[in-house]
Amino acid sequence: MHNTVAAATIPEAFVRLVAMDRSVPRMDAAESRAWLALVSTAELLPAALDAQLQADSQLTHFEFIALTVLKDAEHNTLRMKELAAATNATLPRLSKVATRLESRGLVERQARSDDGRAIDVRLTTAGRRALVLATPGHIETVRRLVIDHLAPEQLDALADALEPLVQRLDPQARWGPKRISGRR
Amino acid sequence: MHNTVAAATIPEAFVRLVAMDRSVPRMDAAESRAWLALVSTAELLPAALDAQLQADSQLTHFEFIALTVLKDAEHNTLRMKELAAATNATLPRLSKVATRLESRGLVERQARSDDGRAIDVRLTTAGRRALVLATPGHIETVRRLVIDHLAPEQLDALADALEPLVQRLDPQARWGPKRISGRR
DNA sequence: AGTAGCAAGTTGCCGTGGCAACTACTTCTC
DNA sequence: GAGAAGTAGTTGCCACGGCAACTTGCTACT
C-alpha cells in the first residue's frame, strides 16, 4: 500500500551495495552520530545562550559579543566595518544592533574625521558597566553547559575538529583570533 | 587616559590570583579556544545548511528535517505534536511550516478520527520526490563541510563530547535518537 | 450529566536577520 | 579635475521563530 512496503522488500545485499556507491552520498553510523550531535548543538546552543543573557542582562548573545569586542578594542572604539567583521555580522545587521545599543546608552556612534563615510562605535561607561555585570553569569552558563563537562583532552579535540570547520564556513575569517592577514 | 592603561599596570601576579578565583568565573586559553570554535560553529553552520538547501532545493534546513522525519515515520505520517517533538520545534512554529509545505503540496494535513484535536501530517508523493531530489546534495554538503575532514576517531570524539551537551540543552530529549514515546 | 480544567493546533503580534536599494563620500582614471 | 566606480553605512521590505491568546475538543471530578 505504501512505498515503505516496497523499501522493506529490497534485499539487504542490495542495500549494502548502494551504501558503498559514493555517487549516492550516504553516511555510516559513526558519521551520522557525529553529524546529529553537531547539528543538534548548532541548533540548540544559540537559543540557550540568548535565553540566559536575555533573562539576566537584557542582551542578545550577539550584542554581548559586540560589546565584548568593543571592550577589548583600542579606546573601546571600532569602525562599524571593523566591528561587523570582528563579530561576523553583515553591516546592515550591525547597523540595526548599534541603533538599539545606542538608544540604550551602551554605545555611542560618531562620524570619523579622516573618512566621511566611516562611523566609529565606542563602548560607553554604561556599556562597560552592563558588560561587567553580564559577563560572570554568561561565563558561568558557558561553564555549566559546556566547558566544565569536558576533559582537557576533549577541549583540545573539540577545538582541533571545529577550527578547520569554522575556516571552511567562514571564508572571510571574520571570526576567530584576529590573524586575518596571516591565515591560510 | 583610558582604562586599558590601568589594566596594563595591574601586576601579573595579581592577574594570576584573580584567574584562580572561581567566584569570578574565567576561562583559560584552552577553554577559550574550544568555546570560540564551538560557538562559531553554532553560529555559522545553520546558515550554511540553510543556504545550500535553499539554493538547491528551495527548502530550509528545518523543512528538510521535518520531511525526513516524516519519510521515516510509519505511513509517512505523524501527528503535529509528534512531528514537533521529533524536530525540536514548538507547535506554533511547526504549524506555520506545515502550512507552507502544504501550500507547496509536499505534505497533507488531515484531522484524526480518534482525537478531534489532533492533526495528522503526511508526506505526499511530491514531498517524497522533493526530498529524494534534495538529499544527495545535502549529504554531499555535509560531507564537504564537515564529515570528510574528520578522522574516524575525531568523529567519535566529537559525538562523545557533544551528545551530553545536547542532553543538557534539550531536557525534553526532543532531539537525538528517536526514543520519542510513540515511535520505535 | 455538567462543568472545570487540560491538550492540540492555529493565528496574530513582535523582534530579529537577510538582502536590495539608497545616500553620501572617496578613490580611480583619463 | 570631472565623471565613473567603489566603499561605508542606513533604511525598507520580507521571511522566519517565539510567545501569548484563542478555539476546539477531550478528560476528570463531583
Short mmCIF file of C-alpha atoms (C1' of nucleotides) in Angstrom, two decimals:
data_model
loop_
_atom_site.label_atom_id
_atom_site.label_comp_id
_atom_site.label_asym_id
_atom_site.label_seq_id
_atom_site.Cartn_x
_atom_site.Cartn_y
_atom_site.Cartn_z
CA MET A 1 0.00 0.00 0.00
CA HIS A 2 2.75 2.41 0.87
CA ASN A 3 6.15 2.66 -0.59
CA THR A 4 7.63 1.73 2.76
CA VAL A 5 6.48 -1.76 1.90
CA ALA A 6 8.46 -1.65 -1.31
CA ALA A 7 11.51 -0.44 0.60
CA ALA A 8 11.13 -3.26 3.09
CA THR A 9 11.35 -5.80 0.28
CA ILE A 10 14.69 -4.58 -1.02
CA PRO A 11 17.26 -7.28 -0.34
CA GLU A 12 19.77 -6.50 2.35
CA ALA A 13 22.65 -7.23 -0.01
CA PHE A 14 21.43 -4.60 -2.41
CA VAL A 15 21.20 -2.07 0.39
CA ARG A 16 24.83 -2.73 1.20
CA LEU A 17 25.78 -2.28 -2.42
CA VAL A 18 24.06 1.05 -2.63
CA ALA A 19 25.66 2.12 0.62
CA MET A 20 29.05 1.66 -0.98
CA ASP A 21 28.16 3.68 -4.02
CA ARG A 22 29.74 7.04 -3.33
CA SER A 23 27.87 8.62 -6.22
CA VAL A 24 24.81 8.43 -3.97
CA PRO A 25 26.27 10.00 -0.86
CA ARG A 26 25.44 8.22 2.36
CA MET A 27 26.66 8.31 5.90
CA ASP A 28 27.54 5.39 8.11
CA ALA A 29 26.52 5.07 11.74
CA ALA A 30 29.54 6.82 13.22
CA GLU A 31 29.23 9.66 10.77
CA SER A 32 25.54 10.06 11.40
CA ARG A 33 26.05 10.08 15.13
CA ALA A 34 28.66 12.83 14.95
CA TRP A 35 26.59 14.81 12.50
CA LEU A 36 23.45 14.53 14.56
CA ALA A 37 25.28 15.68 17.68
CA LEU A 38 26.88 18.58 15.86
CA VAL A 39 23.79 19.80 14.09
CA SER A 40 21.72 19.48 17.26
CA THR A 41 24.28 21.51 19.14
CA ALA A 42 24.32 24.12 16.44
CA GLU A 43 20.57 24.34 16.64
CA LEU A 44 20.20 24.44 20.42
CA LEU A 45 23.24 26.28 21.71
CA PRO A 46 22.48 29.75 20.31
CA ALA A 47 18.99 29.67 21.75
CA ALA A 48 20.33 28.68 25.16
CA LEU A 49 22.88 31.48 25.15
CA ASP A 50 20.34 34.04 24.06
CA ALA A 51 17.88 32.90 26.68
CA GLN A 52 20.31 33.23 29.56
CA LEU A 53 21.73 36.57 28.51
CA GLN A 54 18.32 37.97 27.72
CA ALA A 55 16.91 36.86 31.05
CA ASP A 56 19.83 38.03 33.16
CA SER A 57 21.11 41.04 31.26
CA GLN A 58 18.62 42.00 28.57
CA LEU A 59 21.28 41.35 25.96
CA THR A 60 21.28 39.05 22.97
CA HIS A 61 24.33 36.87 22.56
CA PHE A 62 25.28 38.92 19.55
CA GLU A 63 25.03 42.16 21.50
CA PHE A 64 27.15 40.64 24.22
CA ILE A 65 29.80 39.67 21.72
CA ALA A 66 29.74 43.08 20.11
CA LEU A 67 30.18 44.82 23.45
CA THR A 68 32.97 42.42 24.39
CA VAL A 69 34.83 43.09 21.17
CA LEU A 70 34.50 46.82 21.75
CA LYS A 71 35.79 46.49 25.29
CA ASP A 72 38.93 44.81 24.03
CA ALA A 73 39.43 47.31 21.22
CA GLU A 74 41.75 50.24 21.49
CA HIS A 75 39.97 53.20 23.05
CA ASN A 76 36.91 50.94 23.25
CA THR A 77 36.26 52.04 19.70
CA LEU A 78 35.95 50.42 16.30
CA ARG A 79 34.60 51.40 12.94
CA MET A 80 31.30 49.82 12.02
CA LYS A 81 33.02 47.86 9.31
CA GLU A 82 35.65 46.53 11.69
CA LEU A 83 33.13 45.64 14.34
CA ALA A 84 30.98 43.90 11.78
CA ALA A 85 33.96 41.86 10.62
CA ALA A 86 35.02 41.02 14.16
CA THR A 87 31.54 39.81 15.07
CA ASN A 88 30.79 38.05 11.80
CA ALA A 89 27.85 40.32 11.14
CA THR A 90 26.72 41.99 7.97
CA LEU A 91 26.81 45.76 8.02
CA PRO A 92 23.03 46.10 7.90
CA ARG A 93 22.67 43.81 10.87
CA LEU A 94 25.29 45.63 12.88
CA SER A 95 23.75 48.95 11.97
CA LYS A 96 20.44 47.93 13.50
CA VAL A 97 22.11 46.48 16.58
CA ALA A 98 24.15 49.64 17.01
CA THR A 99 20.96 51.66 16.83
CA ARG A 100 19.43 49.55 19.58
CA LEU A 101 22.52 49.67 21.78
CA GLU A 102 22.90 53.39 21.24
CA SER A 103 19.31 54.03 22.24
CA ARG A 104 20.06 52.20 25.48
CA GLY A 105 23.18 54.26 26.01
CA LEU A 106 25.56 51.32 25.83
CA VAL A 107 27.49 52.57 22.81
CA GLU A 108 27.99 55.87 21.03
CA ARG A 109 28.41 56.48 17.34
CA GLN A 110 30.49 59.29 15.92
CA ALA A 111 31.46 60.14 12.38
CA ARG A 112 35.16 59.84 11.68
CA SER A 113 37.08 62.88 10.62
CA ASP A 114 39.51 61.06 8.36
CA ASP A 115 36.82 59.34 6.28
CA GLY A 116 33.45 60.95 5.91
CA ARG A 117 31.77 57.63 5.19
CA ALA A 118 33.01 55.85 8.27
CA ILE A 119 31.44 55.76 11.72
CA ASP A 120 33.18 54.97 14.99
CA VAL A 121 31.33 52.95 17.59
CA ARG A 122 32.53 53.38 21.14
CA LEU A 123 31.61 51.49 24.28
CA THR A 124 30.25 53.96 26.83
CA THR A 125 30.76 53.79 30.57
CA ALA A 126 27.25 52.47 30.91
CA GLY A 127 28.00 49.89 28.25
CA ARG A 128 31.10 48.78 30.09
CA ARG A 129 29.13 48.51 33.28
CA ALA A 130 26.43 46.46 31.62
CA LEU A 131 29.08 44.17 30.20
CA VAL A 132 30.82 43.79 33.55
CA LEU A 133 27.51 42.83 35.10
CA ALA A 134 26.64 40.40 32.34
CA THR A 135 29.93 38.60 31.91
CA PRO A 136 30.16 36.47 35.08
CA GLY A 137 26.73 35.00 34.59
CA HIS A 138 27.45 34.29 30.98
CA ILE A 139 30.75 32.57 31.68
CA GLU A 140 29.11 30.62 34.45
CA THR A 141 26.49 29.45 31.96
CA VAL A 142 29.09 28.51 29.40
CA ARG A 143 30.92 26.50 32.05
CA ARG A 144 27.80 24.83 33.33
CA LEU A 145 26.54 23.93 29.88
CA VAL A 146 29.76 23.02 28.17
CA ILE A 147 33.23 23.61 29.47
CA ASP A 148 33.01 22.05 32.89
CA HIS A 149 31.81 18.78 31.39
CA LEU A 150 34.77 18.33 29.09
CA ALA A 151 38.15 16.94 30.00
CA PRO A 152 41.20 18.92 28.86
CA GLU A 153 41.87 16.44 26.04
CA GLN A 154 38.28 16.81 24.93
CA LEU A 155 38.62 20.57 24.87
CA ASP A 156 41.61 20.27 22.61
CA ALA A 157 39.98 17.64 20.43
CA LEU A 158 36.90 19.77 20.05
CA ALA A 159 38.89 22.81 19.07
CA ASP A 160 41.04 20.81 16.69
CA ALA A 161 38.00 19.34 14.99
CA LEU A 162 35.96 22.51 14.75
CA GLU A 163 38.53 25.15 13.94
CA PRO A 164 39.08 23.96 10.37
CA LEU A 165 35.33 23.73 10.00
CA VAL A 166 34.94 27.34 11.04
CA GLN A 167 37.53 28.31 8.48
CA ARG A 168 35.52 26.49 5.84
CA LEU A 169 32.26 28.04 6.90
CA ASP A 170 33.73 31.48 7.15
CA PRO A 171 36.00 32.13 4.19
CA GLN A 172 36.45 35.72 5.21
CA ALA A 173 37.85 34.56 8.55
CA ARG A 174 35.74 37.14 10.24
CA TRP A 175 35.58 35.03 13.35
CA GLY A 176 38.37 33.70 15.37
CA PRO A 177 41.67 35.10 16.57
CA LYS A 178 42.35 38.23 14.61
CA ARG A 179 45.05 36.87 12.38
CA ILE A 180 43.18 37.92 9.28
CA SER A 181 46.40 38.68 7.46
CA GLY A 182 48.41 35.66 8.45
CA ARG A 183 45.93 32.89 7.87
CA ARG A 184 45.75 30.40 5.01
CA MET B 1 44.00 58.09 29.63
CA HIS B 2 41.96 55.01 29.07
CA ASN B 3 41.31 52.13 31.35
CA THR B 4 43.38 49.89 29.13
CA VAL B 5 46.32 51.70 30.63
CA ALA B 6 45.10 50.94 34.11
CA ALA B 7 44.69 47.31 33.15
CA ALA B 8 48.21 47.24 31.81
CA THR B 9 49.58 48.37 35.17
CA ILE B 10 47.97 45.55 37.13
CA PRO B 11 50.78 43.30 38.39
CA GLU B 12 50.99 39.95 36.67
CA ALA B 13 50.85 38.14 40.00
CA PHE B 14 47.54 39.72 40.78
CA VAL B 15 46.15 38.70 37.43
CA ARG B 16 47.07 35.12 38.22
CA LEU B 17 45.39 35.38 41.59
CA VAL B 18 42.17 36.62 40.07
CA ALA B 19 42.33 33.93 37.44
CA MET B 20 42.31 31.33 40.18
CA ASP B 21 39.35 32.88 41.93
CA ARG B 22 36.45 30.74 40.81
CA SER B 23 33.96 33.17 42.28
CA VAL B 24 34.79 35.35 39.28
CA PRO B 25 34.44 32.80 36.53
CA ARG B 26 37.16 32.88 33.94
CA MET B 27 38.35 30.68 31.15
CA ASP B 28 41.89 29.68 30.37
CA ALA B 29 43.39 29.60 26.91
CA ALA B 30 42.42 26.01 26.09
CA GLU B 31 38.89 26.56 27.30
CA SER B 32 38.54 29.78 25.36
CA ARG B 33 39.80 28.17 22.20
CA ALA B 34 37.33 25.31 22.43
CA TRP B 35 34.50 27.65 23.30
CA LEU B 36 35.28 30.01 20.47
CA ALA B 37 35.39 27.17 17.98
CA LEU B 38 32.14 25.73 19.25
CA VAL B 39 30.21 28.96 19.39
CA SER B 40 31.49 29.99 15.98
CA THR B 41 30.38 26.68 14.55
CA ALA B 42 26.99 27.01 16.18
CA GLU B 43 26.63 30.42 14.65
CA LEU B 44 27.82 29.61 11.15
CA LEU B 45 26.70 26.07 10.48
CA PRO B 46 22.92 26.63 10.40
CA ALA B 47 23.30 29.47 7.95
CA ALA B 48 25.46 27.34 5.69
CA LEU B 49 22.98 24.49 5.71
CA ASP B 50 20.07 26.77 5.02
CA ALA B 51 21.90 28.47 2.21
CA GLN B 52 22.71 25.25 0.37
CA LEU B 53 19.28 23.71 0.79
CA GLN B 54 17.53 26.91 -0.13
CA ALA B 55 19.64 27.40 -3.22
CA ASP B 56 19.42 23.82 -4.46
CA SER B 57 16.00 22.69 -3.26
CA GLN B 58 14.04 25.70 -2.01
CA LEU B 59 13.92 24.13 1.44
CA THR B 60 15.04 25.41 4.78
CA HIS B 61 17.11 23.06 6.87
CA PHE B 62 14.19 22.73 9.23
CA GLU B 63 11.81 21.83 6.43
CA PHE B 64 14.29 19.25 5.20
CA ILE B 65 14.47 17.69 8.64
CA ALA B 66 10.72 17.67 9.01
CA LEU B 67 10.26 15.95 5.66
CA THR B 68 12.97 13.44 6.51
CA VAL B 69 11.33 12.57 9.80
CA LEU B 70 8.03 12.09 8.01
CA LYS B 71 9.62 9.85 5.41
CA ASP B 72 10.93 7.55 8.14
CA ALA B 73 7.64 7.52 10.01
CA GLU B 74 5.10 4.78 9.66
CA HIS B 75 2.74 5.53 6.76
CA ASN B 76 4.79 8.70 6.25
CA THR B 77 2.51 10.20 8.82
CA LEU B 78 2.84 11.81 12.25
CA ARG B 79 0.67 13.93 14.44
CA MET B 80 1.67 17.56 14.62
CA LYS B 81 2.64 17.10 18.22
CA GLU B 82 4.87 14.14 17.44
CA LEU B 83 6.49 15.83 14.49
CA ALA B 84 7.12 18.92 16.57
CA ALA B 85 8.77 16.82 19.25
CA ALA B 86 10.85 14.88 16.74
CA THR B 87 12.12 18.06 15.11
CA ASN B 88 12.60 20.04 18.30
CA ALA B 89 10.10 22.63 17.18
CA THR B 90 7.36 24.38 19.04
CA LEU B 91 3.86 23.66 17.85
CA PRO B 92 3.30 27.18 16.56
CA ARG B 93 6.46 27.00 14.53
CA LEU B 94 5.59 23.64 13.08
CA SER B 95 2.09 24.81 12.33
CA LYS B 96 3.41 27.61 10.15
CA VAL B 97 5.91 25.36 8.44
CA ALA B 98 3.20 22.79 7.78
CA THR B 99 1.10 25.50 6.20
CA ARG B 100 3.95 26.43 3.89
CA LEU B 101 4.73 22.84 2.99
CA GLU B 102 1.09 22.04 2.44
CA SER B 103 0.65 25.01 0.12
CA ARG B 104 3.52 23.60 -1.91
CA GLY B 105 1.94 20.18 -1.95
CA LEU B 106 4.75 18.47 -0.08
CA VAL B 107 2.63 17.38 2.88
CA GLU B 108 -1.05 16.93 3.61
CA ARG B 109 -2.89 17.55 6.84
CA GLN B 110 -5.89 15.58 7.94
CA ALA B 111 -7.87 15.61 11.15
CA ARG B 112 -7.63 12.39 13.12
CA SER B 113 -10.74 10.42 13.75
CA ASP B 114 -9.72 9.15 17.16
CA ASP B 115 -8.95 12.60 18.60
CA GLY B 116 -10.74 15.60 17.24
CA ARG B 117 -7.97 17.94 18.37
CA ALA B 118 -5.17 16.11 16.65
CA ILE B 119 -3.97 16.56 13.08
CA ASP B 120 -2.02 14.04 11.03
CA VAL B 121 0.67 15.31 8.70
CA ARG B 122 1.56 13.04 5.84
CA LEU B 123 4.37 13.25 3.33
CA THR B 124 2.88 13.33 -0.15
CA THR B 125 4.35 11.74 -3.24
CA ALA B 126 5.50 15.14 -4.36
CA GLY B 127 7.05 15.69 -0.94
CA ARG B 128 8.89 12.39 -1.17
CA ARG B 129 10.13 13.31 -4.60
CA ALA B 130 11.35 16.69 -3.41
CA LEU B 131 13.14 15.02 -0.53
CA VAL B 132 14.75 12.44 -2.78
CA LEU B 133 15.98 15.22 -5.01
CA ALA B 134 17.28 17.30 -2.11
CA THR B 135 19.00 14.65 -0.06
CA PRO B 136 22.08 13.81 -2.13
CA GLY B 137 23.12 17.44 -2.43
CA HIS B 138 22.59 17.97 1.24
CA ILE B 139 24.61 14.96 2.27
CA GLU B 140 27.31 15.97 -0.15
CA THR B 141 27.41 19.38 1.51
CA VAL B 142 27.57 17.88 4.97
CA ARG B 143 30.45 15.70 3.83
CA ARG B 144 32.27 18.53 2.15
CA LEU B 145 31.88 20.91 5.05
CA VAL B 146 32.34 18.56 7.96
CA ILE B 147 32.44 14.81 7.82
CA ASP B 148 35.06 14.24 5.17
CA HIS B 149 37.54 16.38 7.07
CA LEU B 150 37.36 14.37 10.28
CA ALA B 151 39.17 11.17 11.04
CA PRO B 152 37.09 8.33 12.48
CA GLU B 153 38.49 8.97 15.98
CA GLN B 154 37.56 12.62 15.63
CA LEU B 155 34.02 11.70 14.66
CA ASP B 156 33.70 9.63 17.79
CA ALA B 157 35.33 12.24 19.96
CA LEU B 158 33.02 14.90 18.60
CA ALA B 159 29.94 12.81 19.22
CA ASP B 160 31.14 11.85 22.69
CA ALA B 161 31.76 15.46 23.61
CA LEU B 162 28.59 16.90 22.17
CA GLU B 163 25.96 14.30 22.96
CA PRO B 164 25.89 15.07 26.68
CA LEU B 165 25.77 18.73 25.80
CA VAL B 166 22.73 18.16 23.65
CA GLN B 167 21.07 16.35 26.52
CA ARG B 168 21.76 19.33 28.74
CA LEU B 169 20.47 21.82 26.19
CA ASP B 170 17.38 19.78 25.42
CA PRO B 171 15.92 18.46 28.64
CA GLN B 172 12.87 17.11 26.85
CA ALA B 173 15.17 14.97 24.71
CA ARG B 174 13.13 16.04 21.76
CA TRP B 175 16.21 15.87 19.63
CA GLY B 176 18.51 12.95 19.22
CA PRO B 177 17.96 9.21 18.89
CA LYS B 178 14.28 8.86 18.33
CA ARG B 179 13.03 7.36 21.52
CA ILE B 180 10.01 9.59 21.46
CA SER B 181 7.06 7.88 23.04
CA GLY B 182 5.18 6.56 20.05
CA ARG B 183 7.79 5.58 17.59
CA ARG B 184 10.44 2.85 17.66
"C1'" DA C 1 -24.54 14.82 33.23
"C1'" DG C 2 -22.28 19.24 33.70
"C1'" DT C 3 -18.62 21.91 34.41
"C1'" DA C 4 -13.76 22.85 35.18
"C1'" DG C 5 -9.52 22.09 33.57
"C1'" DC C 6 -6.29 20.40 30.22
"C1'" DA C 7 -4.38 19.34 25.49
"C1'" DA C 8 -3.74 20.15 20.25
"C1'" DG C 9 -3.42 23.44 16.84
"C1'" DT C 10 -3.82 27.96 14.78
"C1'" DT C 11 -3.32 32.84 14.49
"C1'" DG C 12 -1.53 37.49 15.49
"C1'" DC C 13 1.94 40.41 17.03
"C1'" DC C 14 6.59 41.42 17.75
"C1'" DG C 15 11.64 41.16 17.41
"C1'" DT C 16 15.43 39.97 14.66
"C1'" DG C 17 18.28 38.92 10.39
"C1'" DG C 18 18.97 38.99 5.26
"C1'" DC C 19 19.11 41.35 1.08
"C1'" DA C 20 18.47 45.06 -2.05
"C1'" DA C 21 18.13 49.75 -2.73
"C1'" DC C 22 19.62 54.12 -1.44
"C1'" DT C 23 22.70 58.09 0.21
"C1'" DA C 24 26.93 60.05 0.92
"C1'" DC C 25 31.58 60.07 0.48
"C1'" DT C 26 36.10 58.67 -1.51
"C1'" DT C 27 39.25 56.89 -5.00
"C1'" DC C 28 40.49 55.83 -9.55
"C1'" DT C 29 41.19 57.07 -14.25
"C1'" DC C 30 41.68 59.73 -18.29
"C1'" DG D 1 39.57 67.83 -12.12
"C1'" DA D 2 35.38 65.63 -13.62
"C1'" DG D 3 32.97 61.62 -14.17
"C1'" DA D 4 32.99 56.62 -13.11
"C1'" DA D 5 33.44 53.26 -9.98
"C1'" DG D 6 33.82 51.65 -5.46
"C1'" DT D 7 33.05 51.83 -0.23
"C1'" DA D 8 30.58 52.77 4.44
"C1'" DG D 9 26.55 52.89 6.44
"C1'" DT D 10 21.37 53.16 6.78
"C1'" DT D 11 16.70 52.00 5.70
"C1'" DG D 12 12.78 49.31 3.95
"C1'" DC D 13 10.78 45.11 2.89
"C1'" DC D 14 10.28 40.35 3.61
"C1'" DA D 15 10.80 35.70 5.85
"C1'" DC D 16 11.03 33.24 9.95
"C1'" DG D 17 10.68 32.00 15.09
"C1'" DG D 18 8.82 32.95 19.81
"C1'" DC D 19 5.14 33.77 22.76
"C1'" DA D 20 0.53 34.72 24.12
"C1'" DA D 21 -4.15 34.45 23.14
"C1'" DC D 22 -7.69 31.96 21.16
"C1'" DT D 23 -10.60 27.91 19.52
"C1'" DT D 24 -11.89 23.46 19.72
"C1'" DG D 25 -12.12 19.05 21.67
"C1'" DC D 26 -11.10 15.81 25.35
"C1'" DT D 27 -10.98 14.27 30.31
"C1'" DA D 28 -11.76 14.23 35.13
"C1'" DC D 29 -14.34 15.23 39.07
"C1'" DT D 30 -18.44 15.58 41.55
#
